mmCIF file of N, CA and C in Angstrom:
data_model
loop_
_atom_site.group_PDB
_atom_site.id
_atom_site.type_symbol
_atom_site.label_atom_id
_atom_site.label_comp_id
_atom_site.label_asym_id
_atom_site.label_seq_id
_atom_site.Cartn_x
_atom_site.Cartn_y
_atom_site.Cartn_z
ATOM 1 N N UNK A 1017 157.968 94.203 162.395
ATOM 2 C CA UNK A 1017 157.345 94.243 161.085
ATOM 3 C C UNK A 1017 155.883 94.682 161.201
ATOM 4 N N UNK A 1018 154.996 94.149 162.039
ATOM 5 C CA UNK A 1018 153.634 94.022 162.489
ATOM 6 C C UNK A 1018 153.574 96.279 162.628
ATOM 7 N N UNK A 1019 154.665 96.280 163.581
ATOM 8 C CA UNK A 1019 154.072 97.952 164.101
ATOM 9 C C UNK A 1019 154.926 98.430 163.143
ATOM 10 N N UNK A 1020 155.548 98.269 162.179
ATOM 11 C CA UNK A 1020 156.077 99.153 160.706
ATOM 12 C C UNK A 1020 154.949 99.147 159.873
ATOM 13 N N UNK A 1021 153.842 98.200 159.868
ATOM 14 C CA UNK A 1021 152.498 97.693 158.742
ATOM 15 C C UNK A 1021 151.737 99.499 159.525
ATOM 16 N N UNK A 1022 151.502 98.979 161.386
ATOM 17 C CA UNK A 1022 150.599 99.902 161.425
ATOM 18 C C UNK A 1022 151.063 101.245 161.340
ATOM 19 N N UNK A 1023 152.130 101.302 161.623
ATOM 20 C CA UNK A 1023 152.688 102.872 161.619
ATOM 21 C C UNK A 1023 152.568 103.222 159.928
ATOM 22 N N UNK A 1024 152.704 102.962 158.684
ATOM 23 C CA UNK A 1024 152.520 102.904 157.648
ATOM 24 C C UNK A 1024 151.010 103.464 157.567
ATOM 25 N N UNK A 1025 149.997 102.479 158.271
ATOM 26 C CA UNK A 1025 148.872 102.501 157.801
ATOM 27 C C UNK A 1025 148.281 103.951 158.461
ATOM 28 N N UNK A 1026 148.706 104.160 160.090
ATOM 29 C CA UNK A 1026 148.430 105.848 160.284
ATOM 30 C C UNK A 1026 149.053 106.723 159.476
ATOM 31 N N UNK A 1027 150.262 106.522 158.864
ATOM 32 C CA UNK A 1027 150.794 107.650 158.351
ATOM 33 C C UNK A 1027 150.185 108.143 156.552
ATOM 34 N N UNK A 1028 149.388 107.005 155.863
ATOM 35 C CA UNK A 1028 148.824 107.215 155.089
ATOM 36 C C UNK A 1028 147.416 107.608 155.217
ATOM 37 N N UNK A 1029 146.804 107.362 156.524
ATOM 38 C CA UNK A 1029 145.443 108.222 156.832
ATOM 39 C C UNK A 1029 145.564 109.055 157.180
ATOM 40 N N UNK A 1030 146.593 109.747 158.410
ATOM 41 C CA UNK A 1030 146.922 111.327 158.114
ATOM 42 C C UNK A 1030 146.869 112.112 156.858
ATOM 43 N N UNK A 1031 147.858 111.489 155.961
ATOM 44 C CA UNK A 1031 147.946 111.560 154.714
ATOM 45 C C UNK A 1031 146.881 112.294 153.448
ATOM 46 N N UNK A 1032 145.615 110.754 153.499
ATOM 47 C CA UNK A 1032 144.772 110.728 153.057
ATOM 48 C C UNK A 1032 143.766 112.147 154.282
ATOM 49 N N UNK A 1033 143.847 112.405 154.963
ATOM 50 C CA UNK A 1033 142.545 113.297 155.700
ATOM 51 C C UNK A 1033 142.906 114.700 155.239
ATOM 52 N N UNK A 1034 144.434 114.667 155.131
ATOM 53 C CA UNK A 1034 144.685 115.514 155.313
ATOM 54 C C UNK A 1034 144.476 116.347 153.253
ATOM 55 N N UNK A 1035 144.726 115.537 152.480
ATOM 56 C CA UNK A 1035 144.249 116.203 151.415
ATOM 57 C C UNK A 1035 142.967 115.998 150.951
ATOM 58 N N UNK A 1036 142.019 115.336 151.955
ATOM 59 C CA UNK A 1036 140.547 115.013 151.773
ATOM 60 C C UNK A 1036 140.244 116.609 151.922
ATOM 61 N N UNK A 1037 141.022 117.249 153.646
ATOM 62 C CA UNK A 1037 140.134 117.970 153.855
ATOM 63 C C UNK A 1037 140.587 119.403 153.013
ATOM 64 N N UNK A 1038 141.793 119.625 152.148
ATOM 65 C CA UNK A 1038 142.083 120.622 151.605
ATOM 66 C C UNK A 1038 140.917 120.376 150.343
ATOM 67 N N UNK A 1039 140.848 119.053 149.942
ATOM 68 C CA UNK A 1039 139.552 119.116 148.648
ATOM 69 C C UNK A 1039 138.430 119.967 149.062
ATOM 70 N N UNK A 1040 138.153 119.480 150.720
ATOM 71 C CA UNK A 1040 136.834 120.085 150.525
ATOM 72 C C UNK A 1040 136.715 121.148 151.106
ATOM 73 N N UNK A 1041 137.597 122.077 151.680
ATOM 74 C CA UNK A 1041 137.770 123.527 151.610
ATOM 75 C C UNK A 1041 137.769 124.222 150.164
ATOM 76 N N UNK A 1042 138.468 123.321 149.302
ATOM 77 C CA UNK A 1042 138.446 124.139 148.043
ATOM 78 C C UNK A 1042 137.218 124.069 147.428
ATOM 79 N N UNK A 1043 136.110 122.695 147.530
ATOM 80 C CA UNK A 1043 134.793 122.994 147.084
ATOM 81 C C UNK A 1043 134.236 123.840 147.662
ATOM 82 N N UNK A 1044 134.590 124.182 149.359
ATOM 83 C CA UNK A 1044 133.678 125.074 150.043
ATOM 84 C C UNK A 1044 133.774 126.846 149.513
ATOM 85 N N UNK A 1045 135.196 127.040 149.483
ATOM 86 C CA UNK A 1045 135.805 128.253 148.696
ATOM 87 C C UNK A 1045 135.103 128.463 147.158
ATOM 88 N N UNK A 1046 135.012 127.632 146.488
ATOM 89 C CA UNK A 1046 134.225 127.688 144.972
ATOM 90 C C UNK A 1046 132.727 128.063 145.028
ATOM 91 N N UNK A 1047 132.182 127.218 146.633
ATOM 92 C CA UNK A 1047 130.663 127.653 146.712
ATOM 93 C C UNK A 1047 130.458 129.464 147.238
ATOM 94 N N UNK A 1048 131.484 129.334 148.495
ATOM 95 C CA UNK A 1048 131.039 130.957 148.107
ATOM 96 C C UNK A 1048 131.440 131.587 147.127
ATOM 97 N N UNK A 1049 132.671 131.658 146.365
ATOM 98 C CA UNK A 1049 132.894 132.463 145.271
ATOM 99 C C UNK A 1049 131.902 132.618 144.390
ATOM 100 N N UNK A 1050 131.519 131.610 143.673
ATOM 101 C CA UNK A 1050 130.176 131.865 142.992
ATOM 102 C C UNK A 1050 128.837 132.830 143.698
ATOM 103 N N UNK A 1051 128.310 132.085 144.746
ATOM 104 C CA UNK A 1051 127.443 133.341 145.160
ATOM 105 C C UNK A 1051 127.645 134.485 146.034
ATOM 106 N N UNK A 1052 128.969 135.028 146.051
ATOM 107 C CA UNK A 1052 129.538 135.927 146.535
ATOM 108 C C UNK A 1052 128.800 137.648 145.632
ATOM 109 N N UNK A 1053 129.077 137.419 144.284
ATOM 110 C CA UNK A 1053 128.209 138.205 144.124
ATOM 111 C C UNK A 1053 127.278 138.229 142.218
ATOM 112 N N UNK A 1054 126.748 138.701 141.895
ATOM 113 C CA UNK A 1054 126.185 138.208 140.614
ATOM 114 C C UNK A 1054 127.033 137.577 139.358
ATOM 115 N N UNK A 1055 127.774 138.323 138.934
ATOM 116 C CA UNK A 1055 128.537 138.221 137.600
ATOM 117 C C UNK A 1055 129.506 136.741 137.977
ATOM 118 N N UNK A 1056 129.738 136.130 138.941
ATOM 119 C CA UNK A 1056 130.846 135.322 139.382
ATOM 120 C C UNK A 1056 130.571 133.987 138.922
ATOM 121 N N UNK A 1057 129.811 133.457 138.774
ATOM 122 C CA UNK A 1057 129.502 132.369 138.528
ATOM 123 C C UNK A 1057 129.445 132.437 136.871
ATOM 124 N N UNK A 1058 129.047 133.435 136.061
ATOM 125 C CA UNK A 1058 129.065 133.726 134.817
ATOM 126 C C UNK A 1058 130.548 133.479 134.727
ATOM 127 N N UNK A 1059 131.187 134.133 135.190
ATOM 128 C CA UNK A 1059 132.691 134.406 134.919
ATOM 129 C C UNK A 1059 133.429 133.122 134.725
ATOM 130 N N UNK A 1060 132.790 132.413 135.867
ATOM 131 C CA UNK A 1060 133.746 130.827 135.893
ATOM 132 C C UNK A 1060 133.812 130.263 134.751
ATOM 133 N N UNK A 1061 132.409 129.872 133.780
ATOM 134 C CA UNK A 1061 132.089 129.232 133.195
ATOM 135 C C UNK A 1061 132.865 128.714 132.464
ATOM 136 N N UNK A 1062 134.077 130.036 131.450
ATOM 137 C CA UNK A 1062 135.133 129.681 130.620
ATOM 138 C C UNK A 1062 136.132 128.166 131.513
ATOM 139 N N UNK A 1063 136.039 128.934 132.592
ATOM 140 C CA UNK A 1063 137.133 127.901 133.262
ATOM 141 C C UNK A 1063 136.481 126.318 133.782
ATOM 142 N N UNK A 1064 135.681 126.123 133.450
ATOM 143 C CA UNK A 1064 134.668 124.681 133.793
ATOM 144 C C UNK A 1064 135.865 124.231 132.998
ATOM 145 N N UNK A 1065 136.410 123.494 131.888
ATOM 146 C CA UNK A 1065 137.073 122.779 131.510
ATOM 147 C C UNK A 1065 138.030 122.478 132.281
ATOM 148 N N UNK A 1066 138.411 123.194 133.069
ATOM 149 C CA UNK A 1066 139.736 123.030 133.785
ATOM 150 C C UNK A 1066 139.070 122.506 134.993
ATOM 151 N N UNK A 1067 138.348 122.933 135.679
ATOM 152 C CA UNK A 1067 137.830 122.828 137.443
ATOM 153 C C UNK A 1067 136.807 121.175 136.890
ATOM 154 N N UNK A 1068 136.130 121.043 136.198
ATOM 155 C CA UNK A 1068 135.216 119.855 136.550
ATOM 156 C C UNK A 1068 135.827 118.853 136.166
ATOM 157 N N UNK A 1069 136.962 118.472 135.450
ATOM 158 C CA UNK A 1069 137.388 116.887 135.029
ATOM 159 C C UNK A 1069 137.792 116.543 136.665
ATOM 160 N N UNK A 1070 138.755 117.077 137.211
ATOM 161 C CA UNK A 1070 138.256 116.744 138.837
ATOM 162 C C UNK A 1070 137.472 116.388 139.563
ATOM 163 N N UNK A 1071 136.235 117.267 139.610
ATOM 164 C CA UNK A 1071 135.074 117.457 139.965
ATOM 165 C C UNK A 1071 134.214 115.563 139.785
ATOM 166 N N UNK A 1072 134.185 115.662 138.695
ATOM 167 C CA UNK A 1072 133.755 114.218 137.581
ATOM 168 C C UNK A 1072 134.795 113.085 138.143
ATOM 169 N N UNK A 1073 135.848 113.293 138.705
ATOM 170 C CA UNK A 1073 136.911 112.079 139.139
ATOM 171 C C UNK A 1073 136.000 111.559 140.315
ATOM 172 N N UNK A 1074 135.925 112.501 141.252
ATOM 173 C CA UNK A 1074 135.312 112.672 143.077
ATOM 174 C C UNK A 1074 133.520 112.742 143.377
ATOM 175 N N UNK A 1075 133.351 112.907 141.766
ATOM 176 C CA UNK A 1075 131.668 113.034 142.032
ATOM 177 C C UNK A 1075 131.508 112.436 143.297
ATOM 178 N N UNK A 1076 131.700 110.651 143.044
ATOM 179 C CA UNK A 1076 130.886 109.463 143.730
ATOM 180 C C UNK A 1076 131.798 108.908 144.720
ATOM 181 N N UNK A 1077 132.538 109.951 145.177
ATOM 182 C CA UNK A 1077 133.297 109.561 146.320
ATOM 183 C C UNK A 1077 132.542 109.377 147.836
ATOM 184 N N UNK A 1078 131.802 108.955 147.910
ATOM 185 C CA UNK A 1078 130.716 109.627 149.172
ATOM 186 C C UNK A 1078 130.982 107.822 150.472
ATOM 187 N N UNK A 1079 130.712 108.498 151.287
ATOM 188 C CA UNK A 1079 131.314 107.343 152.584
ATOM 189 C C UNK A 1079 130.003 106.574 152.483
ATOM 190 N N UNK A 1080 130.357 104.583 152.336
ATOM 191 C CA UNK A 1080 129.256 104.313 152.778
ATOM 192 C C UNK A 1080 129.422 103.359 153.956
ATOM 193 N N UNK A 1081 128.756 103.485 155.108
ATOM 194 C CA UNK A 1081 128.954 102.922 156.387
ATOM 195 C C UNK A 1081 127.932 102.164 156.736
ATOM 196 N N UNK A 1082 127.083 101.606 156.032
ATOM 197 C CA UNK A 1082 126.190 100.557 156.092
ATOM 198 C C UNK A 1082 124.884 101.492 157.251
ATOM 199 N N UNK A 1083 124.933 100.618 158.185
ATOM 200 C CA UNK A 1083 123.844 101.334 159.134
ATOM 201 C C UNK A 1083 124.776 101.999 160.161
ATOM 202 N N UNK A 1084 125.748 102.144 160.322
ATOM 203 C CA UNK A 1084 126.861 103.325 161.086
ATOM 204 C C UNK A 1084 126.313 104.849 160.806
ATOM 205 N N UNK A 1085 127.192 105.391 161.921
ATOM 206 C CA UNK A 1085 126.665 106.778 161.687
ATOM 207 C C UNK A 1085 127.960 107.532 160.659
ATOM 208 N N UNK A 1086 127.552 108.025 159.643
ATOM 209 C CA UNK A 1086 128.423 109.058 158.679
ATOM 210 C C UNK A 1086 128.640 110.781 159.823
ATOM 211 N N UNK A 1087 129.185 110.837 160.546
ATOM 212 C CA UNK A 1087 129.516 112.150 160.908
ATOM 213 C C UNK A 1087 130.167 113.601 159.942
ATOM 214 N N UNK A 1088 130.412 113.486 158.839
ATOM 215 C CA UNK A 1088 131.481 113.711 157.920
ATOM 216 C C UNK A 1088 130.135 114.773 157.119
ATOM 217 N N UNK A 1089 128.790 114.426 156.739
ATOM 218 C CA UNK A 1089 127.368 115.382 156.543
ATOM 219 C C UNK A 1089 127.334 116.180 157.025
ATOM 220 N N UNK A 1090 127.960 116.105 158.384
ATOM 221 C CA UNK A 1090 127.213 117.773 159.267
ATOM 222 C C UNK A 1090 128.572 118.213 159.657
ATOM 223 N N UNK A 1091 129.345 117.740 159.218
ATOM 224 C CA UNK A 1091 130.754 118.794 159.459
ATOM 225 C C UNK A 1091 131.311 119.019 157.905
ATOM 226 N N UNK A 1092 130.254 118.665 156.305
ATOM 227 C CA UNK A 1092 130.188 119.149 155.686
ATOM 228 C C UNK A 1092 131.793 118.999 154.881
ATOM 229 N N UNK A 1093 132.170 117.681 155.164
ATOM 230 C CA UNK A 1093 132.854 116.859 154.689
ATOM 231 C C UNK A 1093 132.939 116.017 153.981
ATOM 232 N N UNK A 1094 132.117 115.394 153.201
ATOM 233 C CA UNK A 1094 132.275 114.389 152.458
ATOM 234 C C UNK A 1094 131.726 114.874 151.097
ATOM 235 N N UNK A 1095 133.260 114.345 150.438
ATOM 236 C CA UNK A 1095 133.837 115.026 148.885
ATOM 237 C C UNK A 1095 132.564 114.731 148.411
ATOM 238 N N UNK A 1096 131.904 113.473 148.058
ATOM 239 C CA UNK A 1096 130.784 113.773 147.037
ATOM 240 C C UNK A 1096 129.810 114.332 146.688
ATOM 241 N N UNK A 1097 129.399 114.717 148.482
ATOM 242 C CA UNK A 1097 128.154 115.674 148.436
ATOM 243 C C UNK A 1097 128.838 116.880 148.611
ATOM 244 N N UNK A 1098 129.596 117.458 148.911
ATOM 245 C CA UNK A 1098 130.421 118.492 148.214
ATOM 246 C C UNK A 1098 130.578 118.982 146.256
ATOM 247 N N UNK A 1099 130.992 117.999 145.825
ATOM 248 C CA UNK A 1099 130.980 118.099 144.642
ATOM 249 C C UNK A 1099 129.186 118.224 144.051
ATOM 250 N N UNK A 1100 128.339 117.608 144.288
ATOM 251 C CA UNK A 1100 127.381 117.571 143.948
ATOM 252 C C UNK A 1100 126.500 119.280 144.732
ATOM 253 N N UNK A 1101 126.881 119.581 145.885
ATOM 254 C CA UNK A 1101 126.153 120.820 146.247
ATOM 255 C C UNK A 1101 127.375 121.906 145.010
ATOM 256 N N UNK A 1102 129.058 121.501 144.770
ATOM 257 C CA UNK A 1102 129.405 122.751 143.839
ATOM 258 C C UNK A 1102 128.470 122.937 142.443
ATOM 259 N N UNK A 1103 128.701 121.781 142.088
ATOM 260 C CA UNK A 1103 127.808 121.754 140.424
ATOM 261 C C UNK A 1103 126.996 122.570 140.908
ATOM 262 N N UNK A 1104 125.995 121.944 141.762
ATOM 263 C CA UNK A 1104 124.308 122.961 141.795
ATOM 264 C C UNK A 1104 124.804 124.156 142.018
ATOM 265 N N UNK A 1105 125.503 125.055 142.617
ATOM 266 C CA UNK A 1105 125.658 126.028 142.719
ATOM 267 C C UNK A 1105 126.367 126.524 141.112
ATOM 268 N N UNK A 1106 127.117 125.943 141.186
ATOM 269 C CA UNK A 1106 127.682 126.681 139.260
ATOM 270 C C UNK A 1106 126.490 126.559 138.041
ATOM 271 N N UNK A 1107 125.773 125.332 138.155
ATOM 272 C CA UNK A 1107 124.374 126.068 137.961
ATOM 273 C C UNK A 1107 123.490 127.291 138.024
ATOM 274 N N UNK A 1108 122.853 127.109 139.332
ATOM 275 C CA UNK A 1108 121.973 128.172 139.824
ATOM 276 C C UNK A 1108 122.573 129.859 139.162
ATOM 277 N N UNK A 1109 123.824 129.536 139.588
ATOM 278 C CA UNK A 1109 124.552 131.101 138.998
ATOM 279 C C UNK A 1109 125.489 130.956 137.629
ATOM 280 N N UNK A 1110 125.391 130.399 137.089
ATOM 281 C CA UNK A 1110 126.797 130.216 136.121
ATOM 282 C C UNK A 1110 125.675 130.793 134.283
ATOM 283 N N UNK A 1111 124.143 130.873 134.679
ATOM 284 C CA UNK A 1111 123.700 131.526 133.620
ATOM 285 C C UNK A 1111 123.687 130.605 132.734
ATOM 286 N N UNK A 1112 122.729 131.061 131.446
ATOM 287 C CA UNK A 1112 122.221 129.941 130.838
ATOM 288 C C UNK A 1112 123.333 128.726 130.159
ATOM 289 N N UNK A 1113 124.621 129.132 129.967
ATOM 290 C CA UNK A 1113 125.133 128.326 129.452
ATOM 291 C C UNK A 1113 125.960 126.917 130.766
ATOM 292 N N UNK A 1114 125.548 127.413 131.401
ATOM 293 C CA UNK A 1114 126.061 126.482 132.667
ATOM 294 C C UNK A 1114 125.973 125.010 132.696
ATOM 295 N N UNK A 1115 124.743 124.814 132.702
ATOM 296 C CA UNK A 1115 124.332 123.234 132.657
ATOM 297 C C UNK A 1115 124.646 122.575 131.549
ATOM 298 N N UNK A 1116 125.192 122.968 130.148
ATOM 299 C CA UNK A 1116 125.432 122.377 128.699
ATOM 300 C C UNK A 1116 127.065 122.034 129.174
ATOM 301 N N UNK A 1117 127.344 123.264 129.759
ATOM 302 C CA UNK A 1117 129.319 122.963 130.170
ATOM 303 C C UNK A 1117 129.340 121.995 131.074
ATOM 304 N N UNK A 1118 128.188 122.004 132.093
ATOM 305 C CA UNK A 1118 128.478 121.122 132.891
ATOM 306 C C UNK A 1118 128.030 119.847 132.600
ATOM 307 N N UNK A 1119 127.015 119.336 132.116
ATOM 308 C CA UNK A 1119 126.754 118.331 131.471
ATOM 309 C C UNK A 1119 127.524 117.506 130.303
ATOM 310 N N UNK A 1120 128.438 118.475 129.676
ATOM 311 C CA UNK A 1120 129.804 117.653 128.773
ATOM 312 C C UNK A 1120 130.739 117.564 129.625
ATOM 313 N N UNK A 1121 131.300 117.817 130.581
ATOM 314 C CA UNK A 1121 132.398 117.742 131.522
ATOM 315 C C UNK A 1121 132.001 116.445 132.622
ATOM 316 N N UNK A 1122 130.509 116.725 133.210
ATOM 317 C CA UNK A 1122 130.310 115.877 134.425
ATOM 318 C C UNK A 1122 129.187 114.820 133.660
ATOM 319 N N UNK A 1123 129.386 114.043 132.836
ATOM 320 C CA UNK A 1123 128.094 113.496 131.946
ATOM 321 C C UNK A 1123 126.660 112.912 132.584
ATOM 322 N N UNK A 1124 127.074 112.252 134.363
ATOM 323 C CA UNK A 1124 126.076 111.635 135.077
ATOM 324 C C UNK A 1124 125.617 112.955 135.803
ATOM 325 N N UNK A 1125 125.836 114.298 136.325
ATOM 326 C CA UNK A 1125 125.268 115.360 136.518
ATOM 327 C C UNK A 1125 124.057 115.714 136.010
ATOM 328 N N UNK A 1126 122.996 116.080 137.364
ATOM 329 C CA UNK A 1126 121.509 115.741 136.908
ATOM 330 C C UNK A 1126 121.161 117.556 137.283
ATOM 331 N N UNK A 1127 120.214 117.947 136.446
ATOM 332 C CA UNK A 1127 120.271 119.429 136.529
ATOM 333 C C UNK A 1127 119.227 119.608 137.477
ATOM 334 N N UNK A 1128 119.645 120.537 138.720
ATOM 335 C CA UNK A 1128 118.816 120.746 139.711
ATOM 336 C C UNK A 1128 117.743 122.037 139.318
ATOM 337 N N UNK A 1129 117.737 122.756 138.378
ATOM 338 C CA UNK A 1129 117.116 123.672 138.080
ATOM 339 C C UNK A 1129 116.155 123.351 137.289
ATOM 340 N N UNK A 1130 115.972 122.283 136.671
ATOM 341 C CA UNK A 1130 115.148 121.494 135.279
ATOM 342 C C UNK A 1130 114.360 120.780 135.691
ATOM 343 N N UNK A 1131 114.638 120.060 137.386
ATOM 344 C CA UNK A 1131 113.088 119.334 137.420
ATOM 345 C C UNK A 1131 112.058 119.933 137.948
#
């Protein structure tokens, strides 16, 4: 019973890593698309309704390990600061109407271009 608990418990952290790390390929894929080249980030904008209610689920997903070391920063892994570097980027490029879409979709989203 004991090694059915742990075998359970690896097979749901495989699990879990394993669609952690497709999330954050797909934020990484969204960051270059946008500054890939000018018009792209304009383009998205229509589609913010669809891409940020997600976005807004995972904002504040971010690891906290007390005084441990977070390794997951510099291998540019961890969903929340992911989500928080996509916004800024759909910002910076997404043109003036960017931050109004993103600010009704992501409501705690703080505009990096405004302070």
């Amino acid at each position: 019973s004991e090694s059915s608990t742990s075998g359970d418990k690896q097979w749901y952290q495989r699990r879990v890593r394993g669609k952690k790390s497709s999330v954050c390929t797909s934020l990484k894929i969204l960051q270059h698309l946008v500054v890939s080249a000018n018009c792209i980030g304009e383009a998205l904008v229509p589609y913010y309704r669809q891409i940020l209610p997600i976005l807004n689920i995972f904002k504040n997903h971010n690891i906290n390990k007390g005084d441990g070391i977070d390794y997951s920063q510099q291998r540019r892994e961890n969903v929340g600061d992911l989500i928080q570097e996509t916004l800024e980027a759909f910002e910076t490029h997404g043109g003036p109407d960017a931050f109004i879409n993103i600010k009704y979709m992501v409501p705690t989203y703080e505009s990096c271009v405004n302070n």
